[in-house]
Amino acid sequence: SSKGVEKPPLDSVLMLDSSGSMKFTDPKQLRKPAAKLFIKLLGKQDRTSVVSFSSQAWPITFLSQLENPQQVEQALNATDKVSHKGVYTNIHAALSKGLELLKNSQQLQREPIMVLMSDGKIDVGNDAESTALRQQIINELLPQLVEHNIKVYSIAFTESSDQQLMQHIADTTNGRYALAASDDVLHKVFSKIFEQAKEPNMLPLHENRFV
């Protein structure tokens, strides 16, 4: 590992979209093996939480350290509990839950990141409400994420998702945005997120996208 400052341990929240449309946009359920790959790359000092979201966001596991094989196994199994039976896509709820889980990480000298995987536009069944939630993300949630130094790595699964929002969330929080329409891209994305989270001095990626 590089000399100099030791990177603080990571606190990562993996947010997996469980809305029904994921059946079509992620038919092979690639977000699960990708999340597993990421969990396997984490070290014993790192903590992770797996959160499923559609209309609401609910943690399948809360932030827990991966000190022993059972804890790693528990985190890996959590990804399998993400369904695609949800009706709606509430990215606001996902980010709020991530903020709640990570807002104390910095005080604990831990590096907070969120990995947001969605195919979606915000859809809570009502256009006006969906639009209002999108604005609230931009006006209210993003400043709080920035304040707590929480980086969001956002991954869209289709070109029809709200790429502008996903990109804006990543840029504002100093994370990265990617469109991952195939599994090899997804693997690269997760490896890059990991490298970037662990190696602060890496060169910025071309045009803020994964190449």
mmCIF file with all atom_site columns, C-alpha atoms in Angstrom:
data_model
loop_
_atom_site.group_PDB
_atom_site.id
_atom_site.type_symbol
_atom_site.label_atom_id
_atom_site.label_alt_id
_atom_site.label_comp_id
_atom_site.label_asym_id
_atom_site.label_entity_id
_atom_site.label_seq_id
_atom_site.pdbx_PDB_ins_code
_atom_site.Cartn_x
_atom_site.Cartn_y
_atom_site.Cartn_z
_atom_site.occupancy
_atom_site.B_iso_or_equiv
_atom_site.pdbx_formal_charge
_atom_site.auth_seq_id
_atom_site.auth_comp_id
_atom_site.auth_asym_id
_atom_site.auth_atom_id
_atom_site.pdbx_PDB_model_num
ATOM 1   C CA . SER A 1 1   ? 0.000   0.000   0.000   1.00 0.00 ? 1   SER A CA 1
ATOM 2   C CA . SER A 1 2   ? 1.140   3.569   -0.587  1.00 0.00 ? 2   SER A CA 1
ATOM 3   C CA . LYS A 1 3   ? 3.155   5.329   2.080   1.00 0.00 ? 3   LYS A CA 1
ATOM 4   C CA . GLY A 1 4   ? 1.802   8.377   3.843   1.00 0.00 ? 4   GLY A CA 1
ATOM 5   C CA . VAL A 1 5   ? -1.570  8.798   5.405   1.00 0.00 ? 5   VAL A CA 1
ATOM 6   C CA . GLU A 1 6   ? -3.456  5.628   6.241   1.00 0.00 ? 6   GLU A CA 1
ATOM 7   C CA . LYS A 1 7   ? -6.927  5.831   4.779   1.00 0.00 ? 7   LYS A CA 1
ATOM 8   C CA . PRO A 1 8   ? -9.618  5.677   7.442   1.00 0.00 ? 8   PRO A CA 1
ATOM 9   C CA . PRO A 1 9   ? -11.829 2.576   7.402   1.00 0.00 ? 9   PRO A CA 1
ATOM 10  C CA . LEU A 1 10  ? -14.823 2.725   5.088   1.00 0.00 ? 10  LEU A CA 1
ATOM 11  C CA . ASP A 1 11  ? -18.453 2.894   6.105   1.00 0.00 ? 11  ASP A CA 1
ATOM 12  C CA . SER A 1 12  ? -20.390 1.884   3.017   1.00 0.00 ? 12  SER A CA 1
ATOM 13  C CA . VAL A 1 13  ? -24.115 1.674   2.478   1.00 0.00 ? 13  VAL A CA 1
ATOM 14  C CA . LEU A 1 14  ? -25.158 -0.345  -0.562  1.00 0.00 ? 14  LEU A CA 1
ATOM 15  C CA . MET A 1 15  ? -28.560 0.850   -1.761  1.00 0.00 ? 15  MET A CA 1
ATOM 16  C CA . LEU A 1 16  ? -30.247 -1.641  -4.081  1.00 0.00 ? 16  LEU A CA 1
ATOM 17  C CA . ASP A 1 17  ? -33.351 -0.674  -5.995  1.00 0.00 ? 17  ASP A CA 1
ATOM 18  C CA . SER A 1 18  ? -36.068 -3.288  -5.500  1.00 0.00 ? 18  SER A CA 1
ATOM 19  C CA . SER A 1 19  ? -38.723 -1.731  -7.724  1.00 0.00 ? 19  SER A CA 1
ATOM 20  C CA . GLY A 1 20  ? -40.566 -3.956  -10.178 1.00 0.00 ? 20  GLY A CA 1
ATOM 21  C CA . SER A 1 21  ? -38.969 -2.351  -13.216 1.00 0.00 ? 21  SER A CA 1
ATOM 22  C CA . MET A 1 22  ? -35.617 -3.835  -12.173 1.00 0.00 ? 22  MET A CA 1
ATOM 23  C CA . LYS A 1 23  ? -36.988 -7.149  -13.522 1.00 0.00 ? 23  LYS A CA 1
ATOM 24  C CA . PHE A 1 24  ? -36.583 -5.669  -16.993 1.00 0.00 ? 24  PHE A CA 1
ATOM 25  C CA . THR A 1 25  ? -33.633 -3.341  -16.535 1.00 0.00 ? 25  THR A CA 1
ATOM 26  C CA . ASP A 1 26  ? -31.516 -5.776  -14.540 1.00 0.00 ? 26  ASP A CA 1
ATOM 27  C CA . PRO A 1 27  ? -32.978 -9.123  -15.670 1.00 0.00 ? 27  PRO A CA 1
ATOM 28  C CA . LYS A 1 28  ? -29.910 -11.097 -14.589 1.00 0.00 ? 28  LYS A CA 1
ATOM 29  C CA . GLN A 1 29  ? -29.978 -9.275  -11.237 1.00 0.00 ? 29  GLN A CA 1
ATOM 30  C CA . LEU A 1 30  ? -26.387 -8.193  -11.803 1.00 0.00 ? 30  LEU A CA 1
ATOM 31  C CA . ARG A 1 31  ? -26.588 -5.645  -9.025  1.00 0.00 ? 31  ARG A CA 1
ATOM 32  C CA . LYS A 1 32  ? -26.395 -8.486  -6.530  1.00 0.00 ? 32  LYS A CA 1
ATOM 33  C CA . PRO A 1 33  ? -23.098 -10.084 -7.670  1.00 0.00 ? 33  PRO A CA 1
ATOM 34  C CA . ALA A 1 34  ? -21.696 -6.560  -8.105  1.00 0.00 ? 34  ALA A CA 1
ATOM 35  C CA . ALA A 1 35  ? -22.624 -5.689  -4.530  1.00 0.00 ? 35  ALA A CA 1
ATOM 36  C CA . LYS A 1 36  ? -21.123 -9.003  -3.391  1.00 0.00 ? 36  LYS A CA 1
ATOM 37  C CA . LEU A 1 37  ? -17.891 -8.265  -5.218  1.00 0.00 ? 37  LEU A CA 1
ATOM 38  C CA . PHE A 1 38  ? -17.701 -4.946  -3.400  1.00 0.00 ? 38  PHE A CA 1
ATOM 39  C CA . ILE A 1 39  ? -18.380 -6.553  -0.001  1.00 0.00 ? 39  ILE A CA 1
ATOM 40  C CA . LYS A 1 40  ? -15.633 -9.130  -0.652  1.00 0.00 ? 40  LYS A CA 1
ATOM 41  C CA . LEU A 1 41  ? -13.149 -6.357  -1.390  1.00 0.00 ? 41  LEU A CA 1
ATOM 42  C CA . LEU A 1 42  ? -13.771 -4.664  1.968   1.00 0.00 ? 42  LEU A CA 1
ATOM 43  C CA . GLY A 1 43  ? -11.326 -5.079  4.834   1.00 0.00 ? 43  GLY A CA 1
ATOM 44  C CA . LYS A 1 44  ? -11.873 -6.211  8.405   1.00 0.00 ? 44  LYS A CA 1
ATOM 45  C CA . GLN A 1 45  ? -11.977 -2.637  9.701   1.00 0.00 ? 45  GLN A CA 1
ATOM 46  C CA . ASP A 1 46  ? -14.617 -1.576  7.184   1.00 0.00 ? 46  ASP A CA 1
ATOM 47  C CA . ARG A 1 47  ? -18.328 -1.584  7.905   1.00 0.00 ? 47  ARG A CA 1
ATOM 48  C CA . THR A 1 48  ? -21.158 -2.064  5.465   1.00 0.00 ? 48  THR A CA 1
ATOM 49  C CA . SER A 1 49  ? -24.945 -1.967  5.402   1.00 0.00 ? 49  SER A CA 1
ATOM 50  C CA . VAL A 1 50  ? -27.258 -3.333  2.702   1.00 0.00 ? 50  VAL A CA 1
ATOM 51  C CA . VAL A 1 51  ? -30.426 -1.325  2.074   1.00 0.00 ? 51  VAL A CA 1
ATOM 52  C CA . SER A 1 52  ? -33.304 -2.234  -0.212  1.00 0.00 ? 52  SER A CA 1
ATOM 53  C CA . PHE A 1 53  ? -35.527 0.522   -1.553  1.00 0.00 ? 53  PHE A CA 1
ATOM 54  C CA . SER A 1 54  ? -38.632 1.003   -3.631  1.00 0.00 ? 54  SER A CA 1
ATOM 55  C CA . SER A 1 55  ? -41.439 3.142   -2.113  1.00 0.00 ? 55  SER A CA 1
ATOM 56  C CA . GLN A 1 56  ? -39.460 3.282   1.135   1.00 0.00 ? 56  GLN A CA 1
ATOM 57  C CA . ALA A 1 57  ? -35.935 2.297   2.094   1.00 0.00 ? 57  ALA A CA 1
ATOM 58  C CA . TRP A 1 58  ? -35.293 -0.423  4.644   1.00 0.00 ? 58  TRP A CA 1
ATOM 59  C CA . PRO A 1 59  ? -31.946 -1.715  5.890   1.00 0.00 ? 59  PRO A CA 1
ATOM 60  C CA . ILE A 1 60  ? -31.577 -5.483  5.509   1.00 0.00 ? 60  ILE A CA 1
ATOM 61  C CA . THR A 1 61  ? -28.404 -5.169  7.585   1.00 0.00 ? 61  THR A CA 1
ATOM 62  C CA . PHE A 1 62  ? -27.277 -2.146  9.574   1.00 0.00 ? 62  PHE A CA 1
ATOM 63  C CA . LEU A 1 63  ? -23.679 -0.911  9.504   1.00 0.00 ? 63  LEU A CA 1
ATOM 64  C CA . SER A 1 64  ? -21.636 -3.813  10.762  1.00 0.00 ? 64  SER A CA 1
ATOM 65  C CA . GLN A 1 65  ? -17.977 -4.584  10.710  1.00 0.00 ? 65  GLN A CA 1
ATOM 66  C CA . LEU A 1 66  ? -16.670 -7.429  8.593   1.00 0.00 ? 66  LEU A CA 1
ATOM 67  C CA . GLU A 1 67  ? -14.262 -8.826  11.147  1.00 0.00 ? 67  GLU A CA 1
ATOM 68  C CA . ASN A 1 68  ? -15.052 -12.493 10.738  1.00 0.00 ? 68  ASN A CA 1
ATOM 69  C CA . PRO A 1 69  ? -16.370 -14.825 8.004   1.00 0.00 ? 69  PRO A CA 1
ATOM 70  C CA . GLN A 1 70  ? -19.867 -14.967 9.559   1.00 0.00 ? 70  GLN A CA 1
ATOM 71  C CA . GLN A 1 71  ? -20.234 -11.200 9.330   1.00 0.00 ? 71  GLN A CA 1
ATOM 72  C CA . VAL A 1 72  ? -19.061 -11.217 5.720   1.00 0.00 ? 72  VAL A CA 1
ATOM 73  C CA . GLU A 1 73  ? -21.495 -14.049 4.972   1.00 0.00 ? 73  GLU A CA 1
ATOM 74  C CA . GLN A 1 74  ? -24.340 -12.112 6.571   1.00 0.00 ? 74  GLN A CA 1
ATOM 75  C CA . ALA A 1 75  ? -23.598 -9.073  4.390   1.00 0.00 ? 75  ALA A CA 1
ATOM 76  C CA . LEU A 1 76  ? -23.384 -11.236 1.252   1.00 0.00 ? 76  LEU A CA 1
ATOM 77  C CA . ASN A 1 77  ? -26.667 -12.973 2.076   1.00 0.00 ? 77  ASN A CA 1
ATOM 78  C CA . ALA A 1 78  ? -28.362 -9.623  2.617   1.00 0.00 ? 78  ALA A CA 1
ATOM 79  C CA . THR A 1 79  ? -27.964 -8.801  -1.081  1.00 0.00 ? 79  THR A CA 1
ATOM 80  C CA . ASP A 1 80  ? -30.027 -11.878 -1.987  1.00 0.00 ? 80  ASP A CA 1
ATOM 81  C CA . LYS A 1 81  ? -32.949 -10.586 0.045   1.00 0.00 ? 81  LYS A CA 1
ATOM 82  C CA . VAL A 1 82  ? -33.417 -7.639  -2.318  1.00 0.00 ? 82  VAL A CA 1
ATOM 83  C CA . SER A 1 83  ? -36.492 -8.363  -4.427  1.00 0.00 ? 83  SER A CA 1
ATOM 84  C CA . HIS A 1 84  ? -37.931 -6.663  -7.482  1.00 0.00 ? 84  HIS A CA 1
ATOM 85  C CA . LYS A 1 85  ? -41.470 -6.580  -6.172  1.00 0.00 ? 85  LYS A CA 1
ATOM 86  C CA . GLY A 1 86  ? -41.605 -2.936  -5.158  1.00 0.00 ? 86  GLY A CA 1
ATOM 87  C CA . VAL A 1 87  ? -44.059 -0.713  -6.966  1.00 0.00 ? 87  VAL A CA 1
ATOM 88  C CA . TYR A 1 88  ? -42.256 2.618   -6.879  1.00 0.00 ? 88  TYR A CA 1
ATOM 89  C CA . THR A 1 89  ? -38.784 4.142   -6.953  1.00 0.00 ? 89  THR A CA 1
ATOM 90  C CA . ASN A 1 90  ? -38.137 6.596   -4.136  1.00 0.00 ? 90  ASN A CA 1
ATOM 91  C CA . ILE A 1 91  ? -34.527 7.739   -4.440  1.00 0.00 ? 91  ILE A CA 1
ATOM 92  C CA . HIS A 1 92  ? -35.253 10.425  -1.845  1.00 0.00 ? 92  HIS A CA 1
ATOM 93  C CA . ALA A 1 93  ? -36.074 7.750   0.743   1.00 0.00 ? 93  ALA A CA 1
ATOM 94  C CA . ALA A 1 94  ? -32.888 5.855   -0.181  1.00 0.00 ? 94  ALA A CA 1
ATOM 95  C CA . LEU A 1 95  ? -30.626 8.886   0.237   1.00 0.00 ? 95  LEU A CA 1
ATOM 96  C CA . SER A 1 96  ? -32.372 9.887   3.493   1.00 0.00 ? 96  SER A CA 1
ATOM 97  C CA . LYS A 1 97  ? -31.813 6.420   4.920   1.00 0.00 ? 97  LYS A CA 1
ATOM 98  C CA . GLY A 1 98  ? -28.178 6.466   3.811   1.00 0.00 ? 98  GLY A CA 1
ATOM 99  C CA . LEU A 1 99  ? -27.697 9.837   5.475   1.00 0.00 ? 99  LEU A CA 1
ATOM 100 C CA . GLU A 1 100 ? -29.258 8.535   8.682   1.00 0.00 ? 100 GLU A CA 1
ATOM 101 C CA . LEU A 1 101 ? -26.914 5.520   8.693   1.00 0.00 ? 101 LEU A CA 1
ATOM 102 C CA . LEU A 1 102 ? -23.768 7.486   7.824   1.00 0.00 ? 102 LEU A CA 1
ATOM 103 C CA . LYS A 1 103 ? -24.152 10.851  9.500   1.00 0.00 ? 103 LYS A CA 1
ATOM 104 C CA . ASN A 1 104 ? -21.912 9.923   12.451  1.00 0.00 ? 104 ASN A CA 1
ATOM 105 C CA . SER A 1 105 ? -19.229 8.123   10.452  1.00 0.00 ? 105 SER A CA 1
ATOM 106 C CA . GLN A 1 106 ? -16.922 11.088  10.095  1.00 0.00 ? 106 GLN A CA 1
ATOM 107 C CA . GLN A 1 107 ? -16.866 11.761  13.839  1.00 0.00 ? 107 GLN A CA 1
ATOM 108 C CA . LEU A 1 108 ? -15.836 8.131   14.255  1.00 0.00 ? 108 LEU A CA 1
ATOM 109 C CA . GLN A 1 109 ? -12.907 8.764   11.879  1.00 0.00 ? 109 GLN A CA 1
ATOM 110 C CA . ARG A 1 110 ? -14.513 6.599   9.226   1.00 0.00 ? 110 ARG A CA 1
ATOM 111 C CA . GLU A 1 111 ? -14.981 7.381   5.551   1.00 0.00 ? 111 GLU A CA 1
ATOM 112 C CA . PRO A 1 112 ? -18.684 7.362   4.575   1.00 0.00 ? 112 PRO A CA 1
ATOM 113 C CA . ILE A 1 113 ? -19.771 6.319   1.094   1.00 0.00 ? 113 ILE A CA 1
ATOM 114 C CA . MET A 1 114 ? -23.078 5.333   -0.420  1.00 0.00 ? 114 MET A CA 1
ATOM 115 C CA . VAL A 1 115 ? -23.463 3.197   -3.528  1.00 0.00 ? 115 VAL A CA 1
ATOM 116 C CA . LEU A 1 116 ? -26.832 3.912   -5.125  1.00 0.00 ? 116 LEU A CA 1
ATOM 117 C CA . MET A 1 117 ? -28.015 1.434   -7.763  1.00 0.00 ? 117 MET A CA 1
ATOM 118 C CA . SER A 1 118 ? -31.229 2.265   -9.566  1.00 0.00 ? 118 SER A CA 1
ATOM 119 C CA . ASP A 1 119 ? -32.804 2.098   -12.979 1.00 0.00 ? 119 ASP A CA 1
ATOM 120 C CA . GLY A 1 120 ? -35.090 4.819   -12.076 1.00 0.00 ? 120 GLY A CA 1
ATOM 121 C CA . LYS A 1 121 ? -36.588 8.122   -12.183 1.00 0.00 ? 121 LYS A CA 1
ATOM 122 C CA . ILE A 1 122 ? -38.214 9.069   -8.923  1.00 0.00 ? 122 ILE A CA 1
ATOM 123 C CA . ASP A 1 123 ? -41.724 7.674   -9.075  1.00 0.00 ? 123 ASP A CA 1
ATOM 124 C CA . VAL A 1 124 ? -43.956 7.608   -6.034  1.00 0.00 ? 124 VAL A CA 1
ATOM 125 C CA . GLY A 1 125 ? -47.185 7.220   -8.000  1.00 0.00 ? 125 GLY A CA 1
ATOM 126 C CA . ASN A 1 126 ? -47.934 10.916  -8.243  1.00 0.00 ? 126 ASN A CA 1
ATOM 127 C CA . ASP A 1 127 ? -46.140 13.255  -10.642 1.00 0.00 ? 127 ASP A CA 1
ATOM 128 C CA . ALA A 1 128 ? -46.310 16.360  -8.485  1.00 0.00 ? 128 ALA A CA 1
ATOM 129 C CA . GLU A 1 129 ? -45.037 14.509  -5.454  1.00 0.00 ? 129 GLU A CA 1
ATOM 130 C CA . SER A 1 130 ? -42.273 12.830  -7.478  1.00 0.00 ? 130 SER A CA 1
ATOM 131 C CA . THR A 1 131 ? -41.141 16.219  -8.814  1.00 0.00 ? 131 THR A CA 1
ATOM 132 C CA . ALA A 1 132 ? -41.212 17.702  -5.309  1.00 0.00 ? 132 ALA A CA 1
ATOM 133 C CA . LEU A 1 133 ? -39.080 14.850  -3.939  1.00 0.00 ? 133 LEU A CA 1
ATOM 134 C CA . ARG A 1 134 ? -36.558 15.346  -6.754  1.00 0.00 ? 134 ARG A CA 1
ATOM 135 C CA . GLN A 1 135 ? -36.282 19.034  -5.786  1.00 0.00 ? 135 GLN A CA 1
ATOM 136 C CA . GLN A 1 136 ? -35.916 18.120  -2.117  1.00 0.00 ? 136 GLN A CA 1
ATOM 137 C CA . ILE A 1 137 ? -32.983 15.856  -2.967  1.00 0.00 ? 137 ILE A CA 1
ATOM 138 C CA . ILE A 1 138 ? -31.257 18.740  -4.718  1.00 0.00 ? 138 ILE A CA 1
ATOM 139 C CA . ASN A 1 139 ? -32.136 21.501  -2.260  1.00 0.00 ? 139 ASN A CA 1
ATOM 140 C CA . GLU A 1 140 ? -32.168 19.714  1.092   1.00 0.00 ? 140 GLU A CA 1
ATOM 141 C CA . LEU A 1 141 ? -30.540 16.289  1.043   1.00 0.00 ? 141 LEU A CA 1
ATOM 142 C CA . LEU A 1 142 ? -27.456 16.985  -1.053  1.00 0.00 ? 142 LEU A CA 1
ATOM 143 C CA . PRO A 1 143 ? -26.231 19.859  1.165   1.00 0.00 ? 143 PRO A CA 1
ATOM 144 C CA . GLN A 1 144 ? -26.553 17.539  4.190   1.00 0.00 ? 144 GLN A CA 1
ATOM 145 C CA . LEU A 1 145 ? -24.649 14.749  2.465   1.00 0.00 ? 145 LEU A CA 1
ATOM 146 C CA . VAL A 1 146 ? -21.901 17.241  1.592   1.00 0.00 ? 146 VAL A CA 1
ATOM 147 C CA . GLU A 1 147 ? -21.845 18.564  5.149   1.00 0.00 ? 147 GLU A CA 1
ATOM 148 C CA . HIS A 1 148 ? -21.244 15.038  6.474   1.00 0.00 ? 148 HIS A CA 1
ATOM 149 C CA . ASN A 1 149 ? -18.718 14.353  3.736   1.00 0.00 ? 149 ASN A CA 1
ATOM 150 C CA . ILE A 1 150 ? -20.745 11.416  2.390   1.00 0.00 ? 150 ILE A CA 1
ATOM 151 C CA . LYS A 1 151 ? -19.759 10.519  -1.161  1.00 0.00 ? 151 LYS A CA 1
ATOM 152 C CA . VAL A 1 152 ? -22.439 8.968   -3.332  1.00 0.00 ? 152 VAL A CA 1
ATOM 153 C CA . TYR A 1 153 ? -21.472 6.634   -6.146  1.00 0.00 ? 153 TYR A CA 1
ATOM 154 C CA . SER A 1 154 ? -24.533 6.406   -8.340  1.00 0.00 ? 154 SER A CA 1
ATOM 155 C CA . ILE A 1 155 ? -25.085 3.680   -10.899 1.00 0.00 ? 155 ILE A CA 1
ATOM 156 C CA . ALA A 1 156 ? -27.880 3.858   -13.440 1.00 0.00 ? 156 ALA A CA 1
ATOM 157 C CA . PHE A 1 157 ? -28.978 0.692   -15.216 1.00 0.00 ? 157 PHE A CA 1
ATOM 158 C CA . THR A 1 158 ? -30.682 2.165   -18.246 1.00 0.00 ? 158 THR A CA 1
ATOM 159 C CA . GLU A 1 159 ? -30.386 5.213   -20.420 1.00 0.00 ? 159 GLU A CA 1
ATOM 160 C CA . SER A 1 160 ? -33.989 6.016   -19.638 1.00 0.00 ? 160 SER A CA 1
ATOM 161 C CA . SER A 1 161 ? -33.238 6.483   -15.949 1.00 0.00 ? 161 SER A CA 1
ATOM 162 C CA . ASP A 1 162 ? -32.911 10.012  -14.595 1.00 0.00 ? 162 ASP A CA 1
ATOM 163 C CA . GLN A 1 163 ? -29.233 10.187  -15.519 1.00 0.00 ? 163 GLN A CA 1
ATOM 164 C CA . GLN A 1 164 ? -29.127 13.911  -14.913 1.00 0.00 ? 164 GLN A CA 1
ATOM 165 C CA . LEU A 1 165 ? -30.176 13.437  -11.297 1.00 0.00 ? 165 LEU A CA 1
ATOM 166 C CA . MET A 1 166 ? -27.852 10.448  -10.774 1.00 0.00 ? 166 MET A CA 1
ATOM 167 C CA . GLN A 1 167 ? -24.929 12.424  -12.225 1.00 0.00 ? 167 GLN A CA 1
ATOM 168 C CA . HIS A 1 168 ? -25.782 15.507  -10.148 1.00 0.00 ? 168 HIS A CA 1
ATOM 169 C CA . ILE A 1 169 ? -25.937 13.497  -6.909  1.00 0.00 ? 169 ILE A CA 1
ATOM 170 C CA . ALA A 1 170 ? -22.510 11.997  -7.624  1.00 0.00 ? 170 ALA A CA 1
ATOM 171 C CA . ASP A 1 171 ? -20.871 15.252  -8.740  1.00 0.00 ? 171 ASP A CA 1
ATOM 172 C CA . THR A 1 172 ? -22.186 17.262  -5.805  1.00 0.00 ? 172 THR A CA 1
ATOM 173 C CA . THR A 1 173 ? -21.015 14.747  -3.209  1.00 0.00 ? 173 THR A CA 1
ATOM 174 C CA . ASN A 1 174 ? -17.659 14.154  -4.890  1.00 0.00 ? 174 ASN A CA 1
ATOM 175 C CA . GLY A 1 175 ? -18.557 10.584  -5.810  1.00 0.00 ? 175 GLY A CA 1
ATOM 176 C CA . ARG A 1 176 ? -18.815 9.135   -9.310  1.00 0.00 ? 176 ARG A CA 1
ATOM 177 C CA . TYR A 1 177 ? -21.629 8.366   -11.717 1.00 0.00 ? 177 TYR A CA 1
ATOM 178 C CA . ALA A 1 178 ? -21.782 5.437   -14.122 1.00 0.00 ? 178 ALA A CA 1
ATOM 179 C CA . LEU A 1 179 ? -24.238 3.950   -16.565 1.00 0.00 ? 179 LEU A CA 1
ATOM 180 C CA . ALA A 1 180 ? -23.823 0.201   -16.255 1.00 0.00 ? 180 ALA A CA 1
ATOM 181 C CA . ALA A 1 181 ? -25.789 -1.603  -18.906 1.00 0.00 ? 181 ALA A CA 1
ATOM 182 C CA . SER A 1 182 ? -23.731 -4.815  -18.785 1.00 0.00 ? 182 SER A CA 1
ATOM 183 C CA . ASP A 1 183 ? -22.131 -6.981  -16.142 1.00 0.00 ? 183 ASP A CA 1
ATOM 184 C CA . ASP A 1 184 ? -18.520 -6.358  -17.184 1.00 0.00 ? 184 ASP A CA 1
ATOM 185 C CA . VAL A 1 185 ? -19.117 -2.620  -16.900 1.00 0.00 ? 185 VAL A CA 1
ATOM 186 C CA . LEU A 1 186 ? -20.686 -3.177  -13.499 1.00 0.00 ? 186 LEU A CA 1
ATOM 187 C CA . HIS A 1 187 ? -17.668 -5.155  -12.283 1.00 0.00 ? 187 HIS A CA 1
ATOM 188 C CA . LYS A 1 188 ? -15.318 -2.424  -13.487 1.00 0.00 ? 188 LYS A CA 1
ATOM 189 C CA . VAL A 1 189 ? -17.440 0.207   -11.805 1.00 0.00 ? 189 VAL A CA 1
ATOM 190 C CA . PHE A 1 190 ? -17.343 -1.555  -8.456  1.00 0.00 ? 190 PHE A CA 1
ATOM 191 C CA . SER A 1 191 ? -13.608 -2.178  -8.666  1.00 0.00 ? 191 SER A CA 1
ATOM 192 C CA . LYS A 1 192 ? -13.089 1.502   -9.469  1.00 0.00 ? 192 LYS A CA 1
ATOM 193 C CA . ILE A 1 193 ? -15.303 2.661   -6.608  1.00 0.00 ? 193 ILE A CA 1
ATOM 194 C CA . PHE A 1 194 ? -13.314 0.477   -4.294  1.00 0.00 ? 194 PHE A CA 1
ATOM 195 C CA . GLU A 1 195 ? -9.948  1.705   -5.561  1.00 0.00 ? 195 GLU A CA 1
ATOM 196 C CA . GLN A 1 196 ? -11.064 5.277   -5.339  1.00 0.00 ? 196 GLN A CA 1
ATOM 197 C CA . ALA A 1 197 ? -12.432 4.933   -1.845  1.00 0.00 ? 197 ALA A CA 1
ATOM 198 C CA . LYS A 1 198 ? -9.243  3.231   -0.708  1.00 0.00 ? 198 LYS A CA 1
ATOM 199 C CA . GLU A 1 199 ? -6.647  5.207   -2.663  1.00 0.00 ? 199 GLU A CA 1
ATOM 200 C CA . PRO A 1 200 ? -7.152  8.929   -2.277  1.00 0.00 ? 200 PRO A CA 1
ATOM 201 C CA . ASN A 1 201 ? -4.423  9.948   -4.694  1.00 0.00 ? 201 ASN A CA 1
ATOM 202 C CA . MET A 1 202 ? -5.693  8.241   -7.804  1.00 0.00 ? 202 MET A CA 1
ATOM 203 C CA . LEU A 1 203 ? -5.952  10.379  -10.898 1.00 0.00 ? 203 LEU A CA 1
ATOM 204 C CA . PRO A 1 204 ? -9.450  11.537  -11.668 1.00 0.00 ? 204 PRO A CA 1
ATOM 205 C CA . LEU A 1 205 ? -11.191 9.371   -14.209 1.00 0.00 ? 205 LEU A CA 1
ATOM 206 C CA . HIS A 1 206 ? -11.771 10.707  -17.673 1.00 0.00 ? 206 HIS A CA 1
ATOM 207 C CA . GLU A 1 207 ? -14.674 13.162  -17.700 1.00 0.00 ? 207 GLU A CA 1
ATOM 208 C CA . ASN A 1 208 ? -15.942 11.919  -14.373 1.00 0.00 ? 208 ASN A CA 1
ATOM 209 C CA . ARG A 1 209 ? -17.207 8.711   -15.941 1.00 0.00 ? 209 ARG A CA 1
ATOM 210 C CA . PHE A 1 210 ? -15.942 5.199   -15.652 1.00 0.00 ? 210 PHE A CA 1
ATOM 211 C CA . VAL A 1 211 ? -14.163 4.314   -18.851 1.00 0.00 ? 211 VAL A CA 1
#
